[in-house]
PDB file of N, CA, C and O in Angstrom:
ATOM      1  N   MET V   2       0.824  -1.193   0.000  1.00  0.00           N
ATOM      2  CA  MET V   2       0.000   0.000   0.000  1.00  0.00           C
ATOM      3  C   MET V   2       0.872   1.263   0.000  1.00  0.00           C
ATOM      4  O   MET V   2       0.706   2.115  -0.849  1.00  0.00           O
ATOM      5  N   ILE V   3       1.772   1.366   0.958  1.00  0.00           N
ATOM      6  CA  ILE V   3       2.644   2.526   1.038  1.00  0.00           C
ATOM      7  C   ILE V   3       3.592   2.548  -0.160  1.00  0.00           C
ATOM      8  O   ILE V   3       3.898   3.613  -0.699  1.00  0.00           O
ATOM      9  N   LEU V   4       4.031   1.378  -0.589  1.00  0.00           N
ATOM     10  CA  LEU V   4       4.912   1.300  -1.742  1.00  0.00           C
ATOM     11  C   LEU V   4       4.203   1.768  -3.018  1.00  0.00           C
ATOM     12  O   LEU V   4       4.813   2.417  -3.868  1.00  0.00           O
ATOM     13  N   ASP V   5       2.923   1.459  -3.139  1.00  0.00           N
ATOM     14  CA  ASP V   5       2.146   1.927  -4.297  1.00  0.00           C
ATOM     15  C   ASP V   5       2.021   3.446  -4.299  1.00  0.00           C
ATOM     16  O   ASP V   5       2.122   4.083  -5.353  1.00  0.00           O
ATOM     17  N   ILE V   6       1.802   4.032  -3.143  1.00  0.00           N
ATOM     18  CA  ILE V   6       1.695   5.486  -3.047  1.00  0.00           C
ATOM     19  C   ILE V   6       3.028   6.134  -3.387  1.00  0.00           C
ATOM     20  O   ILE V   6       3.086   7.124  -4.135  1.00  0.00           O
ATOM     21  N   LEU V   7       4.110   5.571  -2.874  1.00  0.00           N
ATOM     22  CA  LEU V   7       5.440   6.091  -3.172  1.00  0.00           C
ATOM     23  C   LEU V   7       5.753   5.964  -4.662  1.00  0.00           C
ATOM     24  O   LEU V   7       6.313   6.873  -5.268  1.00  0.00           O
ATOM     25  N   HIS V   8       5.364   4.853  -5.251  1.00  0.00           N
ATOM     26  CA  HIS V   8       5.556   4.628  -6.680  1.00  0.00           C
ATOM     27  C   HIS V   8       4.798   5.670  -7.502  1.00  0.00           C
ATOM     28  O   HIS V   8       5.316   6.200  -8.495  1.00  0.00           O
ATOM     29  N   ALA V   9       3.583   6.003  -7.097  1.00  0.00           N
ATOM     30  CA  ALA V   9       2.788   7.007  -7.802  1.00  0.00           C
ATOM     31  C   ALA V   9       3.406   8.396  -7.675  1.00  0.00           C
ATOM     32  O   ALA V   9       3.462   9.151  -8.650  1.00  0.00           O
ATOM     33  N   ILE V  10       3.900   8.739  -6.501  1.00  0.00           N
ATOM     34  CA  ILE V  10       4.505  10.053  -6.290  1.00  0.00           C
ATOM     35  C   ILE V  10       5.775  10.194  -7.122  1.00  0.00           C
ATOM     36  O   ILE V  10       5.998  11.217  -7.784  1.00  0.00           O
ATOM     37  N   ILE V  11       6.607   9.175  -7.117  1.00  0.00           N
ATOM     38  CA  ILE V  11       7.843   9.213  -7.903  1.00  0.00           C
ATOM     39  C   ILE V  11       7.528   9.245  -9.401  1.00  0.00           C
ATOM     40  O   ILE V  11       8.158   9.972 -10.169  1.00  0.00           O
ATOM     41  N   GLY V  12       6.538   8.492  -9.812  1.00  0.00           N
ATOM     42  CA  GLY V  12       6.136   8.489 -11.219  1.00  0.00           C
ATOM     43  C   GLY V  12       5.609   9.838 -11.674  1.00  0.00           C
ATOM     44  O   GLY V  12       5.924  10.297 -12.773  1.00  0.00           O
ATOM     45  N   LEU V  13       4.817  10.494 -10.838  1.00  0.00           N
ATOM     46  CA  LEU V  13       4.327  11.827 -11.181  1.00  0.00           C
ATOM     47  C   LEU V  13       5.466  12.833 -11.251  1.00  0.00           C
ATOM     48  O   LEU V  13       5.482  13.706 -12.125  1.00  0.00           O
ATOM     49  N   ALA V  14       6.417  12.712 -10.343  1.00  0.00           N
ATOM     50  CA  ALA V  14       7.563  13.633 -10.371  1.00  0.00           C
ATOM     51  C   ALA V  14       8.365  13.451 -11.647  1.00  0.00           C
ATOM     52  O   ALA V  14       8.741  14.431 -12.302  1.00  0.00           O
ATOM     53  N   PHE V  15       8.624  12.203 -12.018  1.00  0.00           N
ATOM     54  CA  PHE V  15       9.401  11.953 -13.235  1.00  0.00           C
ATOM     55  C   PHE V  15       8.610  12.283 -14.492  1.00  0.00           C
ATOM     56  O   PHE V  15       9.187  12.664 -15.508  1.00  0.00           O
ATOM     57  N   GLY V  16       7.307  12.153 -14.459  1.00  0.00           N
ATOM     58  CA  GLY V  16       6.514  12.428 -15.648  1.00  0.00           C
ATOM     59  C   GLY V  16       6.113  13.872 -15.812  1.00  0.00           C
ATOM     60  O   GLY V  16       6.060  14.389 -16.920  1.00  0.00           O
ATOM     61  N   LEU V  17       5.844  14.556 -14.698  1.00  0.00           N
ATOM     62  CA  LEU V  17       5.264  15.890 -14.798  1.00  0.00           C
ATOM     63  C   LEU V  17       6.129  17.013 -14.243  1.00  0.00           C
ATOM     64  O   LEU V  17       5.681  18.159 -14.215  1.00  0.00           O
ATOM     65  N   PHE V  18       7.346  16.730 -13.799  1.00  0.00           N
ATOM     66  CA  PHE V  18       8.143  17.810 -13.234  1.00  0.00           C
ATOM     67  C   PHE V  18       9.616  17.774 -13.646  1.00  0.00           C
ATOM     68  O   PHE V  18      10.153  18.760 -14.144  1.00  0.00           O
ATOM     69  N   ILE V  19      10.277  16.679 -13.460  1.00  0.00           N
ATOM     70  CA  ILE V  19      11.731  16.616 -13.615  1.00  0.00           C
ATOM     71  C   ILE V  19      12.207  16.914 -15.039  1.00  0.00           C
ATOM     72  O   ILE V  19      13.163  17.677 -15.201  1.00  0.00           O
ATOM     73  N   PRO V  20      11.593  16.368 -16.107  1.00  0.00           N
ATOM     74  CA  PRO V  20      12.095  16.715 -17.456  1.00  0.00           C
ATOM     75  C   PRO V  20      12.026  18.212 -17.751  1.00  0.00           C
ATOM     76  O   PRO V  20      12.973  18.802 -18.270  1.00  0.00           O
ATOM     77  N   GLY V  21      10.937  18.840 -17.390  1.00  0.00           N
ATOM     78  CA  GLY V  21      10.812  20.276 -17.613  1.00  0.00           C
ATOM     79  C   GLY V  21      11.737  21.089 -16.734  1.00  0.00           C
ATOM     80  O   GLY V  21      12.270  22.110 -17.155  1.00  0.00           O
ATOM     81  N   PHE V  22      11.954  20.651 -15.496  1.00  0.00           N
ATOM     82  CA  PHE V  22      12.854  21.367 -14.598  1.00  0.00           C
ATOM     83  C   PHE V  22      14.278  21.328 -15.126  1.00  0.00           C
ATOM     84  O   PHE V  22      14.978  22.342 -15.120  1.00  0.00           O
ATOM     85  N   LEU V  23      14.697  20.173 -15.622  1.00  0.00           N
ATOM     86  CA  LEU V  23      16.037  20.077 -16.194  1.00  0.00           C
ATOM     87  C   LEU V  23      16.161  20.935 -17.450  1.00  0.00           C
ATOM     88  O   LEU V  23      17.204  21.550 -17.685  1.00  0.00           O
ATOM     89  N   LEU V  24      15.116  20.993 -18.235  1.00  0.00           N
ATOM     90  CA  LEU V  24      15.132  21.836 -19.431  1.00  0.00           C
ATOM     91  C   LEU V  24      15.199  23.314 -19.065  1.00  0.00           C
ATOM     92  O   LEU V  24      15.903  24.089 -19.713  1.00  0.00           O
ATOM     93  N   THR V  25      14.498  23.722 -18.003  1.00  0.00           N
ATOM     94  CA  THR V  25      14.587  25.119 -17.577  1.00  0.00           C
ATOM     95  C   THR V  25      15.968  25.448 -17.023  1.00  0.00           C
ATOM     96  O   THR V  25      16.428  26.581 -17.165  1.00  0.00           O
ATOM     97  N   LEU V  26      16.621  24.482 -16.401  1.00  0.00           N
ATOM     98  CA  LEU V  26      17.985  24.721 -15.930  1.00  0.00           C
ATOM     99  C   LEU V  26      18.941  24.955 -17.093  1.00  0.00           C
ATOM    100  O   LEU V  26      19.867  25.757 -16.999  1.00  0.00           O
ATOM    101  N   ILE V  27      18.696  24.260 -18.198  1.00  0.00           N
ATOM    102  CA  ILE V  27      19.555  24.412 -19.372  1.00  0.00           C
ATOM    103  C   ILE V  27      19.250  25.708 -20.123  1.00  0.00           C
ATOM    104  O   ILE V  27      20.162  26.428 -20.516  1.00  0.00           O
ATOM    105  N   LEU V  28      17.967  26.026 -20.303  1.00  0.00           N
ATOM    106  CA  LEU V  28      17.586  27.142 -21.161  1.00  0.00           C
ATOM    107  C   LEU V  28      17.550  28.496 -20.460  1.00  0.00           C
ATOM    108  O   LEU V  28      17.890  29.513 -21.051  1.00  0.00           O
ATOM    109  N   PHE V  29      17.103  28.527 -19.209  1.00  0.00           N
ATOM    110  CA  PHE V  29      16.899  29.791 -18.511  1.00  0.00           C
ATOM    111  C   PHE V  29      17.817  29.853 -17.296  1.00  0.00           C
ATOM    112  O   PHE V  29      17.615  29.165 -16.307  1.00  0.00           O
ATOM    113  N   LYS V  30      18.800  30.725 -17.364  1.00  0.00           N
ATOM    114  CA  LYS V  30      19.799  30.803 -16.284  1.00  0.00           C
ATOM    115  C   LYS V  30      19.346  31.673 -15.122  1.00  0.00           C
ATOM    116  O   LYS V  30      19.600  31.355 -13.976  1.00  0.00           O
ATOM    117  N   LYS V  31      18.668  32.795 -15.409  1.00  0.00           N
ATOM    118  CA  LYS V  31      18.380  33.764 -14.357  1.00  0.00           C
ATOM    119  C   LYS V  31      16.885  33.978 -14.175  1.00  0.00           C
ATOM    120  O   LYS V  31      16.364  35.053 -14.451  1.00  0.00           O
ATOM    121  N   ILE V  32      16.182  32.967 -13.677  1.00  0.00           N
ATOM    122  CA  ILE V  32      14.776  33.151 -13.327  1.00  0.00           C
ATOM    123  C   ILE V  32      14.580  32.681 -11.893  1.00  0.00           C
ATOM    124  O   ILE V  32      15.368  31.896 -11.357  1.00  0.00           O
ATOM    125  N   ASP V  33      13.517  33.165 -11.275  1.00  0.00           N
ATOM    126  CA  ASP V  33      13.224  32.809  -9.889  1.00  0.00           C
ATOM    127  C   ASP V  33      12.763  31.359  -9.792  1.00  0.00           C
ATOM    128  O   ASP V  33      12.355  30.746 -10.783  1.00  0.00           O
ATOM    129  N   LEU V  34      12.809  30.840  -8.577  1.00  0.00           N
ATOM    130  CA  LEU V  34      12.443  29.438  -8.354  1.00  0.00           C
ATOM    131  C   LEU V  34      10.976  29.187  -8.687  1.00  0.00           C
ATOM    132  O   LEU V  34      10.644  28.171  -9.300  1.00  0.00           O
ATOM    133  N   LEU V  35      10.095  30.092  -8.278  1.00  0.00           N
ATOM    134  CA  LEU V  35       8.673  29.906  -8.552  1.00  0.00           C
ATOM    135  C   LEU V  35       8.387  29.906 -10.054  1.00  0.00           C
ATOM    136  O   LEU V  35       7.606  29.083 -10.543  1.00  0.00           O
ATOM    137  N   GLU V  36       9.026  30.792 -10.777  1.00  0.00           N
ATOM    138  CA  GLU V  36       8.879  30.805 -12.240  1.00  0.00           C
ATOM    139  C   GLU V  36       9.433  29.526 -12.844  1.00  0.00           C
ATOM    140  O   GLU V  36       8.854  28.972 -13.786  1.00  0.00           O
ATOM    141  N   ARG V  37      10.548  29.049 -12.331  1.00  0.00           N
ATOM    142  CA  ARG V  37      11.165  27.827 -12.836  1.00  0.00           C
ATOM    143  C   ARG V  37      10.251  26.625 -12.615  1.00  0.00           C
ATOM    144  O   ARG V  37      10.115  25.763 -13.481  1.00  0.00           O
ATOM    145  N   ILE V  38       9.593  26.571 -11.459  1.00  0.00           N
ATOM    146  CA  ILE V  38       8.687  25.455 -11.158  1.00  0.00           C
ATOM    147  C   ILE V  38       7.477  25.490 -12.090  1.00  0.00           C
ATOM    148  O   ILE V  38       7.061  24.454 -12.628  1.00  0.00           O
ATOM    149  N   ALA V  39       6.909  26.677 -12.302  1.00  0.00           N
ATOM    150  CA  ALA V  39       5.755  26.795 -13.201  1.00  0.00           C
ATOM    151  C   ALA V  39       6.126  26.415 -14.630  1.00  0.00           C
ATOM    152  O   ALA V  39       5.385  25.673 -15.303  1.00  0.00           O
ATOM    153  N   LEU V  40       7.266  26.903 -15.099  1.00  0.00           N
ATOM    154  CA  LEU V  40       7.727  26.532 -16.438  1.00  0.00           C
ATOM    155  C   LEU V  40       8.030  25.040 -16.532  1.00  0.00           C
ATOM    156  O   LEU V  40       7.775  24.413 -17.565  1.00  0.00           O
ATOM    157  N   ALA V  41       8.566  24.476 -15.465  1.00  0.00           N
ATOM    158  CA  ALA V  41       8.919  23.060 -15.470  1.00  0.00           C
ATOM    159  C   ALA V  41       7.690  22.184 -15.649  1.00  0.00           C
ATOM    160  O   ALA V  41       7.721  21.213 -16.409  1.00  0.00           O
ATOM    161  N   ILE V  42       6.611  22.524 -14.978  1.00  0.00           N
ATOM    162  CA  ILE V  42       5.388  21.728 -15.106  1.00  0.00           C
ATOM    163  C   ILE V  42       4.839  21.830 -16.527  1.00  0.00           C
ATOM    164  O   ILE V  42       4.486  20.819 -17.145  1.00  0.00           O
ATOM    165  N   GLY V  43       4.784  23.043 -17.066  1.00  0.00           N
ATOM    166  CA  GLY V  43       4.283  23.219 -18.435  1.00  0.00           C
ATOM    167  C   GLY V  43       5.155  22.540 -19.472  1.00  0.00           C
ATOM    168  O   GLY V  43       4.658  21.871 -20.387  1.00  0.00           O
ATOM    169  N   LEU V  44       6.467  22.691 -19.341  1.00  0.00           N
ATOM    170  CA  LEU V  44       7.373  22.054 -20.304  1.00  0.00           C
ATOM    171  C   LEU V  44       7.345  20.530 -20.188  1.00  0.00           C
ATOM    172  O   LEU V  44       7.468  19.830 -21.194  1.00  0.00           O
ATOM    173  N   SER V  45       7.181  20.014 -18.980  1.00  0.00           N
ATOM    174  CA  SER V  45       7.112  18.561 -18.819  1.00  0.00           C
ATOM    175  C   SER V  45       5.879  17.987 -19.504  1.00  0.00           C
ATOM    176  O   SER V  45       5.954  16.936 -20.147  1.00  0.00           O
ATOM    177  N   ILE V  46       4.765  18.671 -19.367  1.00  0.00           N
ATOM    178  CA  ILE V  46       3.547  18.205 -20.044  1.00  0.00           C
ATOM    179  C   ILE V  46       3.746  18.263 -21.557  1.00  0.00           C
ATOM    180  O   ILE V  46       3.365  17.335 -22.283  1.00  0.00           O
ATOM    181  N   ALA V  47       4.371  19.332 -22.041  1.00  0.00           N
ATOM    182  CA  ALA V  47       4.634  19.443 -23.479  1.00  0.00           C
ATOM    183  C   ALA V  47       5.569  18.336 -23.961  1.00  0.00           C
ATOM    184  O   ALA V  47       5.351  17.745 -25.028  1.00  0.00           O
ATOM    185  N   ILE V  48       6.603  18.038 -23.194  1.00  0.00           N
ATOM    186  CA  ILE V  48       7.533  16.962 -23.554  1.00  0.00           C
ATOM    187  C   ILE V  48       6.815  15.620 -23.585  1.00  0.00           C
ATOM    188  O   ILE V  48       7.011  14.820 -24.507  1.00  0.00           O
ATOM    189  N   ASP V  49       5.951  15.371 -22.591  1.00  0.00           N
ATOM    190  CA  ASP V  49       5.202  14.111 -22.558  1.00  0.00           C
ATOM    191  C   ASP V  49       4.286  13.974 -23.769  1.00  0.00           C
ATOM    192  O   ASP V  49       4.183  12.891 -24.358  1.00  0.00           O
ATOM    193  N   VAL V  50       3.633  15.050 -24.150  1.00  0.00           N
ATOM    194  CA  VAL V  50       2.753  15.006 -25.322  1.00  0.00           C
ATOM    195  C   VAL V  50       3.561  14.736 -26.589  1.00  0.00           C
ATOM    196  O   VAL V  50       3.165  13.910 -27.427  1.00  0.00           O
ATOM    197  N   LEU V  51       4.690  15.411 -26.731  1.00  0.00           N
ATOM    198  CA  LEU V  51       5.519  15.192 -27.920  1.00  0.00           C
ATOM    199  C   LEU V  51       6.073  13.773 -27.991  1.00  0.00           C
ATOM    200  O   LEU V  51       6.115  13.177 -29.070  1.00  0.00           O
ATOM    201  N   VAL V  52       6.479  13.220 -26.852  1.00  0.00           N
ATOM    202  CA  VAL V  52       6.960  11.833 -26.839  1.00  0.00           C
ATOM    203  C   VAL V  52       5.823  10.880 -27.194  1.00  0.00           C
ATOM    204  O   VAL V  52       6.013   9.930 -27.966  1.00  0.00           O
ATOM    205  N   GLY V  53       4.631  11.136 -26.671  1.00  0.00           N
ATOM    206  CA  GLY V  53       3.477  10.299 -27.005  1.00  0.00           C
ATOM    207  C   GLY V  53       3.129  10.361 -28.475  1.00  0.00           C
ATOM    208  O   GLY V  53       2.826   9.342 -29.104  1.00  0.00           O
ATOM    209  N   LEU V  54       3.188  11.556 -29.050  1.00  0.00           N
ATOM    210  CA  LEU V  54       2.918  11.686 -30.490  1.00  0.00           C
ATOM    211  C   LEU V  54       3.993  10.992 -31.311  1.00  0.00           C
ATOM    212  O   LEU V  54       3.708  10.364 -32.334  1.00  0.00           O
ATOM    213  N   PHE V  55       5.242  11.110 -30.875  1.00  0.00           N
ATOM    214  CA  PHE V  55       6.335  10.473 -31.610  1.00  0.00           C
ATOM    215  C   PHE V  55       6.220   8.949 -31.568  1.00  0.00           C
ATOM    216  O   PHE V  55       6.460   8.274 -32.559  1.00  0.00           O
ATOM    217  N   LEU V  56       5.844   8.403 -30.419  1.00  0.00           N
ATOM    218  CA  LEU V  56       5.807   6.946 -30.280  1.00  0.00           C
ATOM    219  C   LEU V  56       4.594   6.302 -30.941  1.00  0.00           C
ATOM    220  O   LEU V  56       4.671   5.159 -31.363  1.00  0.00           O
ATOM    221  N   GLY V  57       3.481   6.997 -31.026  1.00  0.00           N
ATOM    222  CA  GLY V  57       2.304   6.320 -31.552  1.00  0.00           C
ATOM    223  C   GLY V  57       1.374   7.191 -32.344  1.00  0.00           C
ATOM    224  O   GLY V  57       0.163   6.974 -32.310  1.00  0.00           O
ATOM    225  N   ALA V  58       1.884   8.197 -33.047  1.00  0.00           N
ATOM    226  CA  ALA V  58       1.010   9.117 -33.772  1.00  0.00           C
ATOM    227  C   ALA V  58       0.311   8.438 -34.947  1.00  0.00           C
ATOM    228  O   ALA V  58      -0.837   8.714 -35.224  1.00  0.00           O
ATOM    229  N   ASN V  59       1.006   7.564 -35.635  1.00  0.00           N
ATOM    230  CA  ASN V  59       0.394   6.850 -36.751  1.00  0.00           C
ATOM    231  C   ASN V  59       0.948   5.428 -36.792  1.00  0.00           C
ATOM    232  O   ASN V  59       1.837   5.067 -36.038  1.00  0.00           O
ATOM    233  N   LYS V  60       0.415   4.625 -37.682  1.00  0.00           N
ATOM    234  CA  LYS V  60       0.794   3.212 -37.730  1.00  0.00           C
ATOM    235  C   LYS V  60       2.266   3.027 -38.098  1.00  0.00           C
ATOM    236  O   LYS V  60       2.937   2.160 -37.541  1.00  0.00           O
ATOM    237  N   THR V  61       2.786   3.850 -38.985  1.00  0.00           N
ATOM    238  CA  THR V  61       4.189   3.722 -39.386  1.00  0.00           C
ATOM    239  C   THR V  61       5.120   3.980 -38.213  1.00  0.00           C
ATOM    240  O   THR V  61       6.056   3.212 -37.976  1.00  0.00           O
ATOM    241  N   MET V  62       4.879   5.060 -37.474  1.00  0.00           N
ATOM    242  CA  MET V  62       5.727   5.363 -36.316  1.00  0.00           C
ATOM    243  C   MET V  62       5.567   4.295 -35.237  1.00  0.00           C
ATOM    244  O   MET V  62       6.525   3.951 -34.555  1.00  0.00           O
ATOM    245  N   LYS V  63       4.361   3.775 -35.086  1.00  0.00           N
ATOM    246  CA  LYS V  63       4.143   2.717 -34.096  1.00  0.00           C
ATOM    247  C   LYS V  63       4.931   1.471 -34.476  1.00  0.00           C
ATOM    248  O   LYS V  63       5.506   0.811 -33.626  1.00  0.00           O
ATOM    249  N   ASP V  64       4.989   1.156 -35.757  1.00  0.00           N
ATOM    250  CA  ASP V  64       5.762   0.001 -36.205  1.00  0.00           C
ATOM    251  C   ASP V  64       7.261   0.224 -36.024  1.00  0.00           C
ATOM    252  O   ASP V  64       7.992  -0.694 -35.662  1.00  0.00           O
ATOM    253  N   ILE V  65       7.724   1.446 -36.275  1.00  0.00           N
ATOM    254  CA  ILE V  65       9.157   1.742 -36.154  1.00  0.00           C
ATOM    255  C   ILE V  65       9.598   1.757 -34.701  1.00  0.00           C
ATOM    256  O   ILE V  65      10.606   1.159 -34.330  1.00  0.00           O
ATOM    257  N   THR V  66       8.834   2.449 -33.835  1.00  0.00           N
ATOM    258  CA  THR V  66       9.256   2.628 -32.443  1.00  0.00           C
ATOM    259  C   THR V  66       8.755   1.531 -31.509  1.00  0.00           C
ATOM    260  O   THR V  66       9.247   1.412 -30.401  1.00  0.00           O
ATOM    261  N   GLY V  67       7.773   0.764 -31.923  1.00  0.00           N
ATOM    262  CA  GLY V  67       7.216  -0.261 -31.058  1.00  0.00           C
ATOM    263  C   GLY V  67       6.009   0.222 -30.285  1.00  0.00           C
ATOM    264  O   GLY V  67       5.466  -0.495 -29.453  1.00  0.00           O
ATOM    265  N   GLY V  68       5.589   1.448 -30.505  1.00  0.00           N
ATOM    266  CA  GLY V  68       4.409   1.982 -29.845  1.00  0.00           C
ATOM    267  C   GLY V  68       4.709   2.513 -28.457  1.00  0.00           C
ATOM    268  O   GLY V  68       5.854   2.646 -28.047  1.00  0.00           O
ATOM    269  N   ILE V  69       3.638   2.817 -27.756  1.00  0.00           N
ATOM    270  CA  ILE V  69       3.775   3.376 -26.415  1.00  0.00           C
ATOM    271  C   ILE V  69       3.805   2.219 -25.417  1.00  0.00           C
ATOM    272  O   ILE V  69       2.777   1.635 -25.089  1.00  0.00           O
ATOM    273  N   THR V  70       4.994   1.893 -24.965  1.00  0.00           N
ATOM    274  CA  THR V  70       5.176   0.899 -23.915  1.00  0.00           C
ATOM    275  C   THR V  70       5.952   1.550 -22.776  1.00  0.00           C
ATOM    276  O   THR V  70       6.521   2.630 -22.932  1.00  0.00           O
ATOM    277  N   GLU V  71       5.977   0.900 -21.651  1.00  0.00           N
ATOM    278  CA  GLU V  71       6.672   1.459 -20.493  1.00  0.00           C
ATOM    279  C   GLU V  71       8.155   1.665 -20.776  1.00  0.00           C
ATOM    280  O   GLU V  71       8.730   2.706 -20.459  1.00  0.00           O
ATOM    281  N   VAL V  72       8.768   0.700 -21.425  1.00  0.00           N
ATOM    282  CA  VAL V  72      10.199   0.790 -21.731  1.00  0.00           C
ATOM    283  C   VAL V  72      10.471   1.922 -22.713  1.00  0.00           C
ATOM    284  O   VAL V  72      11.402   2.709 -22.530  1.00  0.00           O
ATOM    285  N   ASN V  73       9.661   2.025 -23.769  1.00  0.00           N
ATOM    286  CA  ASN V  73       9.872   3.078 -24.763  1.00  0.00           C
ATOM    287  C   ASN V  73       9.690   4.469 -24.175  1.00  0.00           C
ATOM    288  O   ASN V  73      10.446   5.382 -24.490  1.00  0.00           O
ATOM    289  N   VAL V  74       8.694   4.637 -23.335  1.00  0.00           N
ATOM    290  CA  VAL V  74       8.476   5.952 -22.726  1.00  0.00           C
ATOM    291  C   VAL V  74       9.678   6.326 -21.856  1.00  0.00           C
ATOM    292  O   VAL V  74      10.167   7.452 -21.911  1.00  0.00           O
ATOM    293  N   TRP V  75      10.172   5.396 -21.064  1.00  0.00           N
ATOM    294  CA  TRP V  75      11.365   5.681 -20.229  1.00  0.00           C
ATOM    295  C   TRP V  75      12.576   6.007 -21.091  1.00  0.00           C
ATOM    296  O   TRP V  75      13.314   6.946 -20.798  1.00  0.00           O
ATOM    297  N   LEU V  76      12.774   5.250 -22.157  1.00  0.00           N
ATOM    298  CA  LEU V  76      13.925   5.505 -23.020  1.00  0.00           C
ATOM    299  C   LEU V  76      13.868   6.881 -23.665  1.00  0.00           C
ATOM    300  O   LEU V  76      14.865   7.599 -23.690  1.00  0.00           O
ATOM    301  N   TYR V  77      12.714   7.252 -24.191  1.00  0.00           N
ATOM    302  CA  TYR V  77      12.607   8.529 -24.871  1.00  0.00           C
ATOM    303  C   TYR V  77      12.570   9.708 -23.921  1.00  0.00           C
ATOM    304  O   TYR V  77      12.992  10.797 -24.277  1.00  0.00           O
ATOM    305  N   LEU V  78      12.086   9.534 -22.702  1.00  0.00           N
ATOM    306  CA  LEU V  78      12.124  10.628 -21.731  1.00  0.00           C
ATOM    307  C   LEU V  78      13.532  10.846 -21.187  1.00  0.00           C
ATOM    308  O   LEU V  78      13.920  11.962 -20.875  1.00  0.00           O
ATOM    309  N   VAL V  79      14.296   9.763 -21.072  1.00  0.00           N
ATOM    310  CA  VAL V  79      15.668   9.904 -20.581  1.00  0.00           C
ATOM    311  C   VAL V  79      16.531  10.485 -21.676  1.00  0.00           C
ATOM    312  O   VAL V  79      17.320  11.355 -21.520  1.00  0.00           O
TER     313      VAL V  79
END
């Protein structure tokens, strides 16, 4: 039970915060922490949508990439 909750929290952090936060660290050097957090959430959602479109937007891409699987999503997000 507790492990499932911890798994969900870590998964949400990796899916909806960390990719965008790392991107804001690379792109924006001098912004406040609150602005960085807001941008991180928005950019993470955008990155997730783009990865989802890349992995399974049409049948050809699904055949090439293998579709949206847990392994593929981790590979493309990393």
